Amino acid sequence: MSTADQGAGSQDGPGGVPLTEPAGGTPPVITDVAGLREACARLAAGSGPIAVDTERASGYRYWPKAYLVQLRREGAGTLLVDPIPLDGELAPLAEILGAHEWVLHAASQDLPCLAELGLHPPALFDTELAGRLAGYERVALGTLVETLLGYRLEKGHSAADWSRRPLPAEWLNYAALDVELLVPLRGKLEAELAGQGKLDWAHQEFEAARTAGPPAPRAEPWRRTSGIHKIKTARGLAAVRALWEERDALARGRDRAPGRVLPDSAIVNAVLADPRTDAELRALPV
């Protein structure tokens, strides 16, 4: 049985040791340039690659921006950076991050919002992608950490509204834990890929992910409206499109997730009800 097969088999076991807080405690959030410069000096004095993660507010906000950036490096500890009050004043961070390899999990999810902040990796190691290449069927961060390192990460705030301020202490603890073991996980996966003769292949895949750029916009995204299969006529589809586009414009202007402006179900139900007047449309339940 291969190492990957052994890991897959152990995922149904009793579980690893619960990891409830970072080794050095949850650090304070950096919100000003002076604090950022001090943090960057700590990063520069550390060694090895830098673990990087972000927290967004998907499901709450329209724009997929980073509302928290988590960093960890050997010798520097964990840093939590709030890019919102810094308002683009991230040059010291861009300089240090631009000189060292990043370790991310599912890099394609984080790289676009980090690029919006002017942060670009010169090289990266994606632990999710590495897990797939090594043969693991389940490559969630918590699963790989438990399988390869024997610790269990407590999950529960990934879908939270990270645009909220102030951020609750338990959320910050969760965010800090997301980078706590990324570098040790990188080491385990790198050794496994090397043993399987896949390390060069993996580095090519990491480079492709690093240079891929943002995904192209979807063609006719309104067709992904949940429940659209219930609409059987061209007129009905045109109505879905009109409502979807109006909702999208409102959501974009308010920076709110479209589903929080008007759920997909309300769009579909309105089209099925086929109201004849504005009053009839407004009277429909949401």
CSV table of C-alpha atoms in Angstrom, one decimal:
chain,number,residue,atom,x,y,z
A,1,MET,CA,0.0,0.0,0.0
A,2,SER,CA,1.4,3.4,-0.9
A,3,THR,CA,1.8,6.3,1.5
A,4,ALA,CA,-1.2,8.0,0.0
A,5,ASP,CA,-3.3,4.9,0.4
A,6,GLN,CA,-2.2,4.6,4.0
A,7,GLY,CA,-3.2,8.2,4.6
A,8,ALA,CA,-6.5,7.7,2.9
A,9,GLY,CA,-7.2,4.7,5.1
A,10,SER,CA,-6.3,6.6,8.3
A,11,GLN,CA,-8.7,9.4,7.6
A,12,ASP,CA,-11.6,7.4,9.1
A,13,GLY,CA,-9.7,6.7,12.3
A,14,PRO,CA,-10.2,8.3,15.8
A,15,GLY,CA,-8.7,11.6,14.6
A,16,GLY,CA,-5.6,13.6,15.5
A,17,VAL,CA,-4.7,15.8,18.5
A,18,PRO,CA,-7.0,18.9,18.6
A,19,LEU,CA,-5.1,22.1,17.8
A,20,THR,CA,-7.1,24.8,19.4
A,21,GLU,CA,-4.7,27.8,19.4
A,22,PRO,CA,-1.4,28.8,17.8
A,23,ALA,CA,1.8,27.8,19.6
A,24,GLY,CA,2.6,31.5,20.4
A,25,GLY,CA,-1.0,32.5,21.0
A,26,THR,CA,-3.2,34.5,18.7
A,27,PRO,CA,-1.4,37.7,17.7
A,28,PRO,CA,-3.0,41.1,17.6
A,29,VAL,CA,-4.2,42.4,14.2
A,30,ILE,CA,-1.9,44.8,12.4
A,31,THR,CA,-3.9,47.8,11.3
A,32,ASP,CA,-1.3,50.6,10.8
A,33,VAL,CA,1.8,51.2,8.8
A,34,ALA,CA,4.1,51.4,11.8
A,35,GLY,CA,2.9,48.0,13.0
A,36,LEU,CA,3.2,46.6,9.5
A,37,ARG,CA,6.9,47.8,9.2
A,38,GLU,CA,7.7,46.1,12.5
A,39,ALA,CA,6.0,42.9,11.4
A,40,CYS,CA,7.9,42.9,8.1
A,41,ALA,CA,11.1,43.3,9.9
A,42,ARG,CA,10.2,40.1,11.9
A,43,LEU,CA,9.4,38.3,8.7
A,44,ALA,CA,12.7,39.4,7.1
A,45,ALA,CA,14.6,38.0,10.1
A,46,GLY,CA,12.9,34.7,9.9
A,47,SER,CA,13.9,31.7,7.7
A,48,GLY,CA,12.4,29.5,5.0
A,49,PRO,CA,9.2,29.9,3.0
A,50,ILE,CA,6.3,32.1,4.2
A,51,ALA,CA,2.9,30.5,4.8
A,52,VAL,CA,0.1,32.7,3.4
A,53,ASP,CA,-3.7,32.7,3.7
A,54,THR,CA,-6.6,35.1,3.4
A,55,GLU,CA,-10.1,35.4,4.7
A,56,ARG,CA,-12.7,36.8,2.4
A,57,ALA,CA,-16.4,37.5,2.8
A,58,SER,CA,-17.9,35.3,0.1
A,59,GLY,CA,-21.6,35.1,0.6
A,60,TYR,CA,-21.7,38.5,2.2
A,61,ARG,CA,-19.9,40.9,-0.2
A,62,TYR,CA,-19.9,41.3,-3.9
A,63,TRP,CA,-16.2,41.8,-4.4
A,64,PRO,CA,-13.9,38.9,-3.4
A,65,LYS,CA,-11.4,41.0,-1.6
A,66,ALA,CA,-9.2,39.9,1.3
A,67,TYR,CA,-10.4,41.2,4.6
A,68,LEU,CA,-7.6,39.5,6.5
A,69,VAL,CA,-4.1,38.3,5.5
A,70,GLN,CA,-2.4,35.6,7.6
A,71,LEU,CA,1.3,35.0,7.5
A,72,ARG,CA,3.7,32.7,9.3
A,73,ARG,CA,7.4,32.1,8.9
A,74,GLU,CA,9.9,30.1,11.0
A,75,GLY,CA,11.5,32.5,13.5
A,76,ALA,CA,8.9,35.2,12.9
A,77,GLY,CA,5.7,33.6,14.2
A,78,THR,CA,2.3,34.3,13.0
A,79,LEU,CA,1.1,37.7,11.7
A,80,LEU,CA,-2.4,38.9,11.1
A,81,VAL,CA,-2.8,41.9,8.7
A,82,ASP,CA,-6.0,43.8,8.2
A,83,PRO,CA,-5.6,45.4,4.7
A,84,ILE,CA,-8.8,47.5,5.0
A,85,PRO,CA,-7.5,50.3,7.4
A,86,LEU,CA,-4.1,50.1,5.7
A,87,ASP,CA,-5.8,51.1,2.4
A,88,GLY,CA,-3.1,50.1,0.0
A,89,GLU,CA,-0.2,51.1,2.2
A,90,LEU,CA,1.4,47.6,1.9
A,91,ALA,CA,4.7,48.3,0.2
A,92,PRO,CA,6.8,46.9,3.1
A,93,LEU,CA,4.8,43.7,2.9
A,94,ALA,CA,5.0,43.5,-0.9
A,95,GLU,CA,8.8,43.8,-0.6
A,96,ILE,CA,9.3,41.0,1.8
A,97,LEU,CA,6.7,38.7,0.2
A,98,GLY,CA,8.2,39.3,-3.2
A,99,ALA,CA,11.5,37.8,-2.1
A,100,HIS,CA,10.5,34.5,-0.7
A,101,GLU,CA,8.5,31.4,-1.6
A,102,TRP,CA,4.9,31.3,-0.5
A,103,VAL,CA,3.1,28.2,0.9
A,104,LEU,CA,-0.6,28.3,0.3
A,105,HIS,CA,-3.5,25.8,0.4
A,106,ALA,CA,-5.7,26.1,-2.8
A,107,ALA,CA,-3.6,29.0,-4.1
A,108,SER,CA,-6.0,29.8,-6.9
A,109,GLN,CA,-8.6,30.9,-4.3
A,110,ASP,CA,-6.2,33.4,-2.6
A,111,LEU,CA,-3.9,34.7,-5.3
A,112,PRO,CA,-6.4,37.0,-7.1
A,113,CYS,CA,-7.3,38.9,-4.0
A,114,LEU,CA,-3.7,39.1,-2.9
A,115,ALA,CA,-2.8,40.4,-6.3
A,116,GLU,CA,-5.4,43.2,-5.9
A,117,LEU,CA,-3.3,44.2,-2.8
A,118,GLY,CA,-0.1,44.3,-4.9
A,119,LEU,CA,1.2,41.1,-3.3
A,120,HIS,CA,2.7,38.6,-5.8
A,121,PRO,CA,4.7,35.4,-5.1
A,122,PRO,CA,8.0,34.8,-6.8
A,123,ALA,CA,7.5,31.1,-6.2
A,124,LEU,CA,4.8,29.0,-4.5
A,125,PHE,CA,4.1,25.6,-3.0
A,126,ASP,CA,0.4,24.7,-3.1
A,127,THR,CA,-0.4,22.1,-0.4
A,128,GLU,CA,-3.8,21.2,-1.9
A,129,LEU,CA,-2.4,20.7,-5.3
A,130,ALA,CA,0.6,18.8,-3.8
A,131,GLY,CA,-1.9,16.5,-2.0
A,132,ARG,CA,-3.7,15.7,-5.3
A,133,LEU,CA,-0.5,15.0,-7.1
A,134,ALA,CA,0.7,12.7,-4.3
A,135,GLY,CA,-2.5,10.7,-4.7
A,136,TYR,CA,-4.7,11.7,-1.8
A,137,GLU,CA,-8.4,11.6,-2.5
A,138,ARG,CA,-9.3,14.1,0.2
A,139,VAL,CA,-7.1,17.2,0.2
A,140,ALA,CA,-8.9,19.7,2.5
A,141,LEU,CA,-6.4,21.4,4.7
A,142,GLY,CA,-7.8,19.9,7.9
A,143,THR,CA,-7.7,16.4,6.3
A,144,LEU,CA,-4.1,16.6,5.1
A,145,VAL,CA,-2.9,18.1,8.4
A,146,GLU,CA,-4.6,15.3,10.4
A,147,THR,CA,-3.3,12.6,8.0
A,148,LEU,CA,0.3,13.8,7.7
A,149,LEU,CA,0.9,15.7,10.9
A,150,GLY,CA,-1.5,14.1,13.4
A,151,TYR,CA,-3.3,17.3,14.4
A,152,ARG,CA,-6.9,18.2,14.0
A,153,LEU,CA,-7.8,21.7,13.0
A,154,GLU,CA,-11.0,23.1,14.4
A,155,LYS,CA,-13.0,24.4,11.5
A,156,GLY,CA,-16.1,26.6,11.7
A,157,HIS,CA,-15.6,30.2,10.6
A,158,SER,CA,-14.6,29.8,6.9
A,159,ALA,CA,-18.1,31.0,5.8
A,160,ALA,CA,-18.2,33.9,8.3
A,161,ASP,CA,-18.6,37.6,7.3
A,162,TRP,CA,-14.9,38.6,7.5
A,163,SER,CA,-15.8,42.2,6.5
A,164,ARG,CA,-17.3,42.5,10.0
A,165,ARG,CA,-15.4,44.8,12.4
A,166,PRO,CA,-14.1,44.3,15.0
A,167,LEU,CA,-13.3,40.6,14.2
A,168,PRO,CA,-14.2,38.3,17.1
A,169,ALA,CA,-11.3,36.8,19.0
A,170,GLU,CA,-12.4,33.2,18.1
A,171,TRP,CA,-12.4,34.1,14.4
A,172,LEU,CA,-8.8,35.4,14.7
A,173,ASN,CA,-7.7,32.3,16.5
A,174,TYR,CA,-9.2,30.2,13.7
A,175,ALA,CA,-7.5,32.4,11.0
A,176,ALA,CA,-4.1,32.1,12.8
A,177,LEU,CA,-4.4,28.3,12.9
A,178,ASP,CA,-4.9,28.1,9.2
A,179,VAL,CA,-1.2,29.0,8.7
A,180,GLU,CA,0.2,27.4,11.8
A,181,LEU,CA,1.1,24.1,10.1
A,182,LEU,CA,1.3,25.0,6.4
A,183,VAL,CA,5.1,25.0,6.3
A,184,PRO,CA,5.5,21.6,8.1
A,185,LEU,CA,2.8,20.2,5.8
A,186,ARG,CA,4.8,21.5,2.9
A,187,GLY,CA,7.8,19.6,4.1
A,188,LYS,CA,5.9,16.3,4.4
A,189,LEU,CA,4.3,16.7,1.0
A,190,GLU,CA,7.5,17.7,-0.7
A,191,ALA,CA,9.3,14.6,0.7
A,192,GLU,CA,6.4,12.4,-0.5
A,193,LEU,CA,6.4,13.8,-4.0
A,194,ALA,CA,10.2,13.4,-4.2
A,195,GLY,CA,9.8,9.8,-3.1
A,196,GLN,CA,7.2,9.2,-5.8
A,197,GLY,CA,9.4,10.9,-8.5
A,198,LYS,CA,6.8,13.7,-8.9
A,199,LEU,CA,8.5,16.7,-7.5
A,200,ASP,CA,9.6,18.2,-10.8
A,201,TRP,CA,6.1,17.7,-12.1
A,202,ALA,CA,4.7,19.4,-9.0
A,203,HIS,CA,7.0,22.4,-9.4
A,204,GLN,CA,5.7,22.8,-12.9
A,205,GLU,CA,2.1,22.7,-11.7
A,206,PHE,CA,2.9,25.3,-9.0
A,207,GLU,CA,4.4,27.6,-11.5
A,208,ALA,CA,1.4,27.2,-13.8
A,209,ALA,CA,-0.9,28.2,-10.9
A,210,ARG,CA,1.3,31.1,-9.9
A,211,THR,CA,1.3,32.6,-13.4
A,212,ALA,CA,-2.3,31.7,-14.4
A,213,GLY,CA,-3.8,35.0,-13.7
A,214,PRO,CA,-7.5,35.5,-12.8
A,215,PRO,CA,-10.1,33.3,-14.4
A,216,ALA,CA,-11.9,34.6,-17.4
A,217,PRO,CA,-15.5,35.8,-16.8
A,218,ARG,CA,-18.2,33.3,-17.3
A,219,ALA,CA,-20.2,33.6,-20.5
A,220,GLU,CA,-23.9,34.3,-19.7
A,221,PRO,CA,-23.5,33.9,-15.9
A,222,TRP,CA,-27.2,34.4,-15.5
A,223,ARG,CA,-27.8,30.9,-16.8
A,224,ARG,CA,-26.3,29.6,-13.5
A,225,THR,CA,-29.3,30.9,-11.6
A,226,SER,CA,-30.4,28.1,-9.2
A,227,GLY,CA,-33.7,26.6,-10.3
A,228,ILE,CA,-33.5,28.0,-13.9
A,229,HIS,CA,-34.4,24.5,-15.1
A,230,LYS,CA,-38.0,25.2,-14.1
A,231,ILE,CA,-38.2,27.9,-16.8
A,232,LYS,CA,-39.3,26.4,-20.1
A,233,THR,CA,-39.9,29.3,-22.4
A,234,ALA,CA,-37.7,31.8,-24.2
A,235,ARG,CA,-39.8,34.6,-22.7
A,236,GLY,CA,-39.2,33.2,-19.2
A,237,LEU,CA,-35.5,32.9,-19.7
A,238,ALA,CA,-35.4,36.5,-20.9
A,239,ALA,CA,-37.2,37.6,-17.7
A,240,VAL,CA,-34.6,35.6,-15.6
A,241,ARG,CA,-31.8,37.4,-17.4
A,242,ALA,CA,-33.4,40.8,-16.9
A,243,LEU,CA,-33.9,40.2,-13.2
A,244,TRP,CA,-30.5,38.7,-12.7
A,245,GLU,CA,-28.7,41.6,-14.4
A,246,GLU,CA,-30.7,44.2,-12.4
A,247,ARG,CA,-29.9,42.3,-9.2
A,248,ASP,CA,-26.2,42.1,-10.2
A,249,ALA,CA,-26.0,45.9,-10.8
A,250,LEU,CA,-27.6,46.6,-7.4
A,251,ALA,CA,-25.3,44.1,-5.6
A,252,ARG,CA,-22.2,45.5,-7.3
A,253,GLY,CA,-23.1,49.0,-6.3
A,254,ARG,CA,-23.8,48.0,-2.7
A,255,ASP,CA,-20.9,45.6,-2.4
A,256,ARG,CA,-23.3,42.9,-1.2
A,257,ALA,CA,-23.5,39.3,-2.3
A,258,PRO,CA,-26.2,39.0,-5.0
A,259,GLY,CA,-28.1,36.4,-3.0
A,260,ARG,CA,-28.4,38.8,-0.1
A,261,VAL,CA,-30.0,41.4,-2.4
A,262,LEU,CA,-32.4,38.9,-3.9
A,263,PRO,CA,-32.2,35.1,-3.7
A,264,ASP,CA,-32.2,33.0,-6.9
A,265,SER,CA,-35.4,31.4,-5.7
A,266,ALA,CA,-37.2,34.8,-5.8
A,267,ILE,CA,-36.1,35.4,-9.3
A,268,VAL,CA,-37.4,32.0,-10.5
A,269,ASN,CA,-40.6,32.2,-8.5
A,270,ALA,CA,-41.3,35.7,-9.9
A,271,VAL,CA,-40.9,34.4,-13.5
A,272,LEU,CA,-43.1,31.4,-12.8
A,273,ALA,CA,-45.8,33.7,-11.3
A,274,ASP,CA,-45.6,36.0,-14.3
A,275,PRO,CA,-47.0,39.1,-12.6
A,276,ARG,CA,-48.6,41.6,-14.9
A,277,THR,CA,-48.1,44.8,-12.9
A,278,ASP,CA,-45.4,46.3,-10.7
A,279,ALA,CA,-47.7,45.9,-7.7
A,280,GLU,CA,-48.2,42.2,-8.4
A,281,LEU,CA,-44.4,41.8,-8.6
A,282,ARG,CA,-43.8,43.6,-5.4
A,283,ALA,CA,-46.5,41.5,-3.6
A,284,LEU,CA,-44.6,38.2,-4.3
A,285,PRO,CA,-43.0,36.7,-1.2
A,286,VAL,CA,-39.2,36.6,-1.0
